[in-house]
Amino acid sequence: MSVVKIIELVGESPTSWDEAAQHLVAEAKATLRGITRIGIKEFDIRMKDNEIEVYRVRAEVSFRIER
């Protein structure tokens, strides 16, 4: 039996939500072991001077706890 931890990550991109999600997944894979699920929870945009500054995705990342 395993124990799974869930954390929330935010990926950002000045270009698109797709690129923001790709950055998030790449960083999760590079820094976590035993990932079992990445679920996108939210898409949003940060604005500056009435223009889109950055696309953002918020995701829950689940991974197995190691002993």
PDB file of N, CA and C in Angstrom:
ATOM      1  N   MET A   1       0.850  -1.173   0.000  1.00  0.00           N
ATOM      2  CA  MET A   1       0.000   0.000   0.000  1.00  0.00           C
ATOM      3  C   MET A   1       0.899   1.241   0.000  1.00  0.00           C
ATOM      4  N   SER A   2       0.495   2.270  -0.722  1.00  0.00           N
ATOM      5  CA  SER A   2       1.302   3.481  -0.803  1.00  0.00           C
ATOM      6  C   SER A   2       0.525   4.680  -0.284  1.00  0.00           C
ATOM      7  N   VAL A   3       1.277   5.724   0.004  1.00  0.00           N
ATOM      8  CA  VAL A   3       0.698   7.002   0.410  1.00  0.00           C
ATOM      9  C   VAL A   3       1.016   8.004  -0.684  1.00  0.00           C
ATOM     10  N   VAL A   4       0.029   8.794  -1.060  1.00  0.00           N
ATOM     11  CA  VAL A   4       0.187   9.770  -2.133  1.00  0.00           C
ATOM     12  C   VAL A   4       0.053  11.172  -1.553  1.00  0.00           C
ATOM     13  N   LYS A   5       0.974  12.042  -1.942  1.00  0.00           N
ATOM     14  CA  LYS A   5       0.913  13.446  -1.556  1.00  0.00           C
ATOM     15  C   LYS A   5       0.418  14.246  -2.751  1.00  0.00           C
ATOM     16  N   ILE A   6      -0.380  15.270  -2.495  1.00  0.00           N
ATOM     17  CA  ILE A   6      -0.892  16.135  -3.560  1.00  0.00           C
ATOM     18  C   ILE A   6      -0.410  17.559  -3.278  1.00  0.00           C
ATOM     19  N   ILE A   7       0.237  18.158  -4.285  1.00  0.00           N
ATOM     20  CA  ILE A   7       0.665  19.556  -4.182  1.00  0.00           C
ATOM     21  C   ILE A   7       0.050  20.336  -5.339  1.00  0.00           C
ATOM     22  N   GLU A   8       0.066  21.636  -5.212  1.00  0.00           N
ATOM     23  CA  GLU A   8      -0.463  22.494  -6.273  1.00  0.00           C
ATOM     24  C   GLU A   8       0.694  23.276  -6.879  1.00  0.00           C
ATOM     25  N   LEU A   9       0.759  23.284  -8.207  1.00  0.00           N
ATOM     26  CA  LEU A   9       1.781  24.034  -8.940  1.00  0.00           C
ATOM     27  C   LEU A   9       1.112  24.984  -9.915  1.00  0.00           C
ATOM     28  N   VAL A  10       1.799  26.071 -10.241  1.00  0.00           N
ATOM     29  CA  VAL A  10       1.319  27.031 -11.237  1.00  0.00           C
ATOM     30  C   VAL A  10       2.392  27.163 -12.310  1.00  0.00           C
ATOM     31  N   GLY A  11       2.002  26.954 -13.573  1.00  0.00           N
ATOM     32  CA  GLY A  11       2.891  27.160 -14.702  1.00  0.00           C
ATOM     33  C   GLY A  11       2.521  28.445 -15.421  1.00  0.00           C
ATOM     34  N   GLU A  12       3.522  29.148 -15.943  1.00  0.00           N
ATOM     35  CA  GLU A  12       3.278  30.420 -16.621  1.00  0.00           C
ATOM     36  C   GLU A  12       3.974  30.465 -17.970  1.00  0.00           C
ATOM     37  N   SER A  13       3.373  31.231 -18.890  1.00  0.00           N
ATOM     38  CA  SER A  13       3.965  31.449 -20.208  1.00  0.00           C
ATOM     39  C   SER A  13       3.443  32.770 -20.769  1.00  0.00           C
ATOM     40  N   PRO A  14       4.302  33.531 -21.443  1.00  0.00           N
ATOM     41  CA  PRO A  14       3.820  34.740 -22.101  1.00  0.00           C
ATOM     42  C   PRO A  14       3.102  34.438 -23.416  1.00  0.00           C
ATOM     43  N   THR A  15       3.140  33.170 -23.864  1.00  0.00           N
ATOM     44  CA  THR A  15       2.630  32.797 -25.180  1.00  0.00           C
ATOM     45  C   THR A  15       1.248  32.137 -25.165  1.00  0.00           C
ATOM     46  N   SER A  16       1.067  31.096 -24.304  1.00  0.00           N
ATOM     47  CA  SER A  16      -0.196  30.343 -24.352  1.00  0.00           C
ATOM     48  C   SER A  16      -0.386  29.491 -23.096  1.00  0.00           C
ATOM     49  N   TRP A  17      -1.642  29.038 -22.895  1.00  0.00           N
ATOM     50  CA  TRP A  17      -1.926  28.114 -21.798  1.00  0.00           C
ATOM     51  C   TRP A  17      -1.247  26.770 -22.052  1.00  0.00           C
ATOM     52  N   ASP A  18      -1.200  26.348 -23.305  1.00  0.00           N
ATOM     53  CA  ASP A  18      -0.555  25.079 -23.637  1.00  0.00           C
ATOM     54  C   ASP A  18       0.920  25.103 -23.232  1.00  0.00           C
ATOM     55  N   GLU A  19       1.602  26.163 -23.556  1.00  0.00           N
ATOM     56  CA  GLU A  19       3.015  26.276 -23.183  1.00  0.00           C
ATOM     57  C   GLU A  19       3.177  26.355 -21.666  1.00  0.00           C
ATOM     58  N   ALA A  20       2.275  27.044 -20.990  1.00  0.00           N
ATOM     59  CA  ALA A  20       2.323  27.111 -19.523  1.00  0.00           C
ATOM     60  C   ALA A  20       2.177  25.718 -18.924  1.00  0.00           C
ATOM     61  N   ALA A  21       1.258  24.912 -19.471  1.00  0.00           N
ATOM     62  CA  ALA A  21       1.075  23.539 -18.988  1.00  0.00           C
ATOM     63  C   ALA A  21       2.310  22.693 -19.269  1.00  0.00           C
ATOM     64  N   GLN A  22       2.913  22.868 -20.424  1.00  0.00           N
ATOM     65  CA  GLN A  22       4.123  22.117 -20.760  1.00  0.00           C
ATOM     66  C   GLN A  22       5.268  22.453 -19.800  1.00  0.00           C
ATOM     67  N   HIS A  23       5.404  23.734 -19.455  1.00  0.00           N
ATOM     68  CA  HIS A  23       6.436  24.136 -18.484  1.00  0.00           C
ATOM     69  C   HIS A  23       6.169  23.494 -17.123  1.00  0.00           C
ATOM     70  N   LEU A  24       4.909  23.495 -16.704  1.00  0.00           N
ATOM     71  CA  LEU A  24       4.549  22.910 -15.424  1.00  0.00           C
ATOM     72  C   LEU A  24       4.890  21.426 -15.384  1.00  0.00           C
ATOM     73  N   VAL A  25       4.502  20.693 -16.417  1.00  0.00           N
ATOM     74  CA  VAL A  25       4.772  19.254 -16.470  1.00  0.00           C
ATOM     75  C   VAL A  25       6.276  18.984 -16.500  1.00  0.00           C
ATOM     76  N   ALA A  26       7.020  19.745 -17.287  1.00  0.00           N
ATOM     77  CA  ALA A  26       8.471  19.546 -17.369  1.00  0.00           C
ATOM     78  C   ALA A  26       9.135  19.774 -16.020  1.00  0.00           C
ATOM     79  N   GLU A  27       8.726  20.816 -15.321  1.00  0.00           N
ATOM     80  CA  GLU A  27       9.323  21.101 -14.013  1.00  0.00           C
ATOM     81  C   GLU A  27       8.940  20.042 -12.990  1.00  0.00           C
ATOM     82  N   ALA A  28       7.692  19.587 -13.018  1.00  0.00           N
ATOM     83  CA  ALA A  28       7.262  18.524 -12.102  1.00  0.00           C
ATOM     84  C   ALA A  28       8.075  17.257 -12.346  1.00  0.00           C
ATOM     85  N   LYS A  29       8.254  16.877 -13.610  1.00  0.00           N
ATOM     86  CA  LYS A  29       9.027  15.676 -13.940  1.00  0.00           C
ATOM     87  C   LYS A  29      10.486  15.803 -13.527  1.00  0.00           C
ATOM     88  N   ALA A  30      11.039  17.009 -13.605  1.00  0.00           N
ATOM     89  CA  ALA A  30      12.445  17.213 -13.273  1.00  0.00           C
ATOM     90  C   ALA A  30      12.705  17.229 -11.767  1.00  0.00           C
ATOM     91  N   THR A  31      11.681  17.527 -10.970  1.00  0.00           N
ATOM     92  CA  THR A  31      11.915  17.725  -9.542  1.00  0.00           C
ATOM     93  C   THR A  31      11.201  16.726  -8.634  1.00  0.00           C
ATOM     94  N   LEU A  32      10.272  15.947  -9.170  1.00  0.00           N
ATOM     95  CA  LEU A  32       9.522  14.990  -8.351  1.00  0.00           C
ATOM     96  C   LEU A  32       9.684  13.584  -8.904  1.00  0.00           C
ATOM     97  N   ARG A  33       9.633  12.597  -8.018  1.00  0.00           N
ATOM     98  CA  ARG A  33       9.658  11.192  -8.441  1.00  0.00           C
ATOM     99  C   ARG A  33       8.308  10.564  -8.104  1.00  0.00           C
ATOM    100  N   GLY A  34       7.913   9.572  -8.879  1.00  0.00           N
ATOM    101  CA  GLY A  34       6.703   8.810  -8.592  1.00  0.00           C
ATOM    102  C   GLY A  34       5.412   9.545  -8.873  1.00  0.00           C
ATOM    103  N   ILE A  35       5.425  10.449  -9.860  1.00  0.00           N
ATOM    104  CA  ILE A  35       4.195  11.180 -10.196  1.00  0.00           C
ATOM    105  C   ILE A  35       3.152  10.188 -10.705  1.00  0.00           C
ATOM    106  N   THR A  36       1.946  10.274 -10.152  1.00  0.00           N
ATOM    107  CA  THR A  36       0.859   9.394 -10.572  1.00  0.00           C
ATOM    108  C   THR A  36      -0.237  10.143 -11.322  1.00  0.00           C
ATOM    109  N   ARG A  37      -0.317  11.464 -11.148  1.00  0.00           N
ATOM    110  CA  ARG A  37      -1.390  12.228 -11.794  1.00  0.00           C
ATOM    111  C   ARG A  37      -1.034  13.708 -11.793  1.00  0.00           C
ATOM    112  N   ILE A  38      -1.374  14.386 -12.887  1.00  0.00           N
ATOM    113  CA  ILE A  38      -1.334  15.845 -12.943  1.00  0.00           C
ATOM    114  C   ILE A  38      -2.684  16.283 -13.489  1.00  0.00           C
ATOM    115  N   GLY A  39      -3.445  16.999 -12.683  1.00  0.00           N
ATOM    116  CA  GLY A  39      -4.782  17.443 -13.086  1.00  0.00           C
ATOM    117  C   GLY A  39      -4.857  18.958 -13.144  1.00  0.00           C
ATOM    118  N   ILE A  40      -5.151  19.484 -14.311  1.00  0.00           N
ATOM    119  CA  ILE A  40      -5.283  20.936 -14.470  1.00  0.00           C
ATOM    120  C   ILE A  40      -6.584  21.373 -13.809  1.00  0.00           C
ATOM    121  N   LYS A  41      -6.478  22.323 -12.889  1.00  0.00           N
ATOM    122  CA  LYS A  41      -7.646  22.805 -12.155  1.00  0.00           C
ATOM    123  C   LYS A  41      -8.184  24.125 -12.692  1.00  0.00           C
ATOM    124  N   GLU A  42      -7.278  24.964 -13.200  1.00  0.00           N
ATOM    125  CA  GLU A  42      -7.707  26.320 -13.533  1.00  0.00           C
ATOM    126  C   GLU A  42      -6.797  26.926 -14.592  1.00  0.00           C
ATOM    127  N   PHE A  43      -7.402  27.716 -15.453  1.00  0.00           N
ATOM    128  CA  PHE A  43      -6.678  28.528 -16.431  1.00  0.00           C
ATOM    129  C   PHE A  43      -6.978  29.986 -16.092  1.00  0.00           C
ATOM    130  N   ASP A  44      -5.950  30.846 -16.085  1.00  0.00           N
ATOM    131  CA  ASP A  44      -6.219  32.270 -15.911  1.00  0.00           C
ATOM    132  C   ASP A  44      -5.150  33.083 -16.631  1.00  0.00           C
ATOM    133  N   ILE A  45      -5.357  34.375 -16.653  1.00  0.00           N
ATOM    134  CA  ILE A  45      -4.447  35.290 -17.337  1.00  0.00           C
ATOM    135  C   ILE A  45      -4.089  36.403 -16.360  1.00  0.00           C
ATOM    136  N   ARG A  46      -2.824  36.782 -16.332  1.00  0.00           N
ATOM    137  CA  ARG A  46      -2.426  37.964 -15.564  1.00  0.00           C
ATOM    138  C   ARG A  46      -2.344  39.125 -16.554  1.00  0.00           C
ATOM    139  N   MET A  47      -2.960  40.244 -16.181  1.00  0.00           N
ATOM    140  CA  MET A  47      -3.029  41.410 -17.058  1.00  0.00           C
ATOM    141  C   MET A  47      -2.100  42.515 -16.545  1.00  0.00           C
ATOM    142  N   LYS A  48      -1.607  43.322 -17.492  1.00  0.00           N
ATOM    143  CA  LYS A  48      -0.823  44.512 -17.155  1.00  0.00           C
ATOM    144  C   LYS A  48      -1.121  45.570 -18.205  1.00  0.00           C
ATOM    145  N   ASP A  49      -1.485  46.756 -17.754  1.00  0.00           N
ATOM    146  CA  ASP A  49      -1.822  47.864 -18.661  1.00  0.00           C
ATOM    147  C   ASP A  49      -2.868  47.446 -19.682  1.00  0.00           C
ATOM    148  N   ASN A  50      -3.865  46.700 -19.209  1.00  0.00           N
ATOM    149  CA  ASN A  50      -5.003  46.266 -20.030  1.00  0.00           C
ATOM    150  C   ASN A  50      -4.616  45.304 -21.157  1.00  0.00           C
ATOM    151  N   GLU A  51      -3.450  44.677 -21.044  1.00  0.00           N
ATOM    152  CA  GLU A  51      -2.976  43.693 -22.015  1.00  0.00           C
ATOM    153  C   GLU A  51      -2.639  42.400 -21.287  1.00  0.00           C
ATOM    154  N   ILE A  52      -2.686  41.287 -22.017  1.00  0.00           N
ATOM    155  CA  ILE A  52      -2.296  40.003 -21.437  1.00  0.00           C
ATOM    156  C   ILE A  52      -0.794  40.012 -21.201  1.00  0.00           C
ATOM    157  N   GLU A  53      -0.410  39.782 -19.944  1.00  0.00           N
ATOM    158  CA  GLU A  53       1.013  39.712 -19.609  1.00  0.00           C
ATOM    159  C   GLU A  53       1.486  38.260 -19.597  1.00  0.00           C
ATOM    160  N   VAL A  54       0.672  37.368 -19.003  1.00  0.00           N
ATOM    161  CA  VAL A  54       1.098  35.970 -18.901  1.00  0.00           C
ATOM    162  C   VAL A  54      -0.118  35.049 -18.776  1.00  0.00           C
ATOM    163  N   TYR A  55      -0.025  33.893 -19.433  1.00  0.00           N
ATOM    164  CA  TYR A  55      -1.019  32.830 -19.314  1.00  0.00           C
ATOM    165  C   TYR A  55      -0.591  31.922 -18.167  1.00  0.00           C
ATOM    166  N   ARG A  56      -1.553  31.478 -17.351  1.00  0.00           N
ATOM    167  CA  ARG A  56      -1.220  30.645 -16.194  1.00  0.00           C
ATOM    168  C   ARG A  56      -2.127  29.421 -16.129  1.00  0.00           C
ATOM    169  N   VAL A  57      -1.561  28.293 -15.713  1.00  0.00           N
ATOM    170  CA  VAL A  57      -2.356  27.097 -15.420  1.00  0.00           C
ATOM    171  C   VAL A  57      -2.025  26.652 -13.999  1.00  0.00           C
ATOM    172  N   ARG A  58      -3.050  26.275 -13.272  1.00  0.00           N
ATOM    173  CA  ARG A  58      -2.899  25.767 -11.909  1.00  0.00           C
ATOM    174  C   ARG A  58      -3.248  24.285 -11.944  1.00  0.00           C
ATOM    175  N   ALA A  59      -2.385  23.447 -11.355  1.00  0.00           N
ATOM    176  CA  ALA A  59      -2.584  22.003 -11.422  1.00  0.00           C
ATOM    177  C   ALA A  59      -2.310  21.344 -10.075  1.00  0.00           C
ATOM    178  N   GLU A  60      -3.008  20.229  -9.831  1.00  0.00           N
ATOM    179  CA  GLU A  60      -2.702  19.366  -8.697  1.00  0.00           C
ATOM    180  C   GLU A  60      -1.789  18.256  -9.204  1.00  0.00           C
ATOM    181  N   VAL A  61      -0.686  18.053  -8.506  1.00  0.00           N
ATOM    182  CA  VAL A  61       0.262  17.006  -8.866  1.00  0.00           C
ATOM    183  C   VAL A  61       0.269  15.986  -7.738  1.00  0.00           C
ATOM    184  N   SER A  62      -0.001  14.725  -8.071  1.00  0.00           N
ATOM    185  CA  SER A  62       0.001  13.641  -7.092  1.00  0.00           C
ATOM    186  C   SER A  62       1.245  12.786  -7.313  1.00  0.00           C
ATOM    187  N   PHE A  63       1.892  12.423  -6.191  1.00  0.00           N
ATOM    188  CA  PHE A  63       3.064  11.558  -6.292  1.00  0.00           C
ATOM    189  C   PHE A  63       3.169  10.687  -5.045  1.00  0.00           C
ATOM    190  N   ARG A  64       3.774   9.515  -5.217  1.00  0.00           N
ATOM    191  CA  ARG A  64       3.942   8.570  -4.123  1.00  0.00           C
ATOM    192  C   ARG A  64       5.013   9.053  -3.159  1.00  0.00           C
ATOM    193  N   ILE A  65       4.749   8.892  -1.875  1.00  0.00           N
ATOM    194  CA  ILE A  65       5.731   9.198  -0.839  1.00  0.00           C
ATOM    195  C   ILE A  65       6.687   8.016  -0.734  1.00  0.00           C
ATOM    196  N   GLU A  66       7.976   8.304  -0.721  1.00  0.00           N
ATOM    197  CA  GLU A  66       9.000   7.254  -0.586  1.00  0.00           C
ATOM    198  C   GLU A  66       9.493   7.191   0.839  1.00  0.00           C
ATOM    199  N   ARG A  67       9.876   6.007   1.253  1.00  0.00           N
ATOM    200  CA  ARG A  67      10.416   5.849   2.616  1.00  0.00           C
ATOM    201  C   ARG A  67      11.850   5.462   2.557  1.00  0.00           C
TER     202      ARG A  67
END
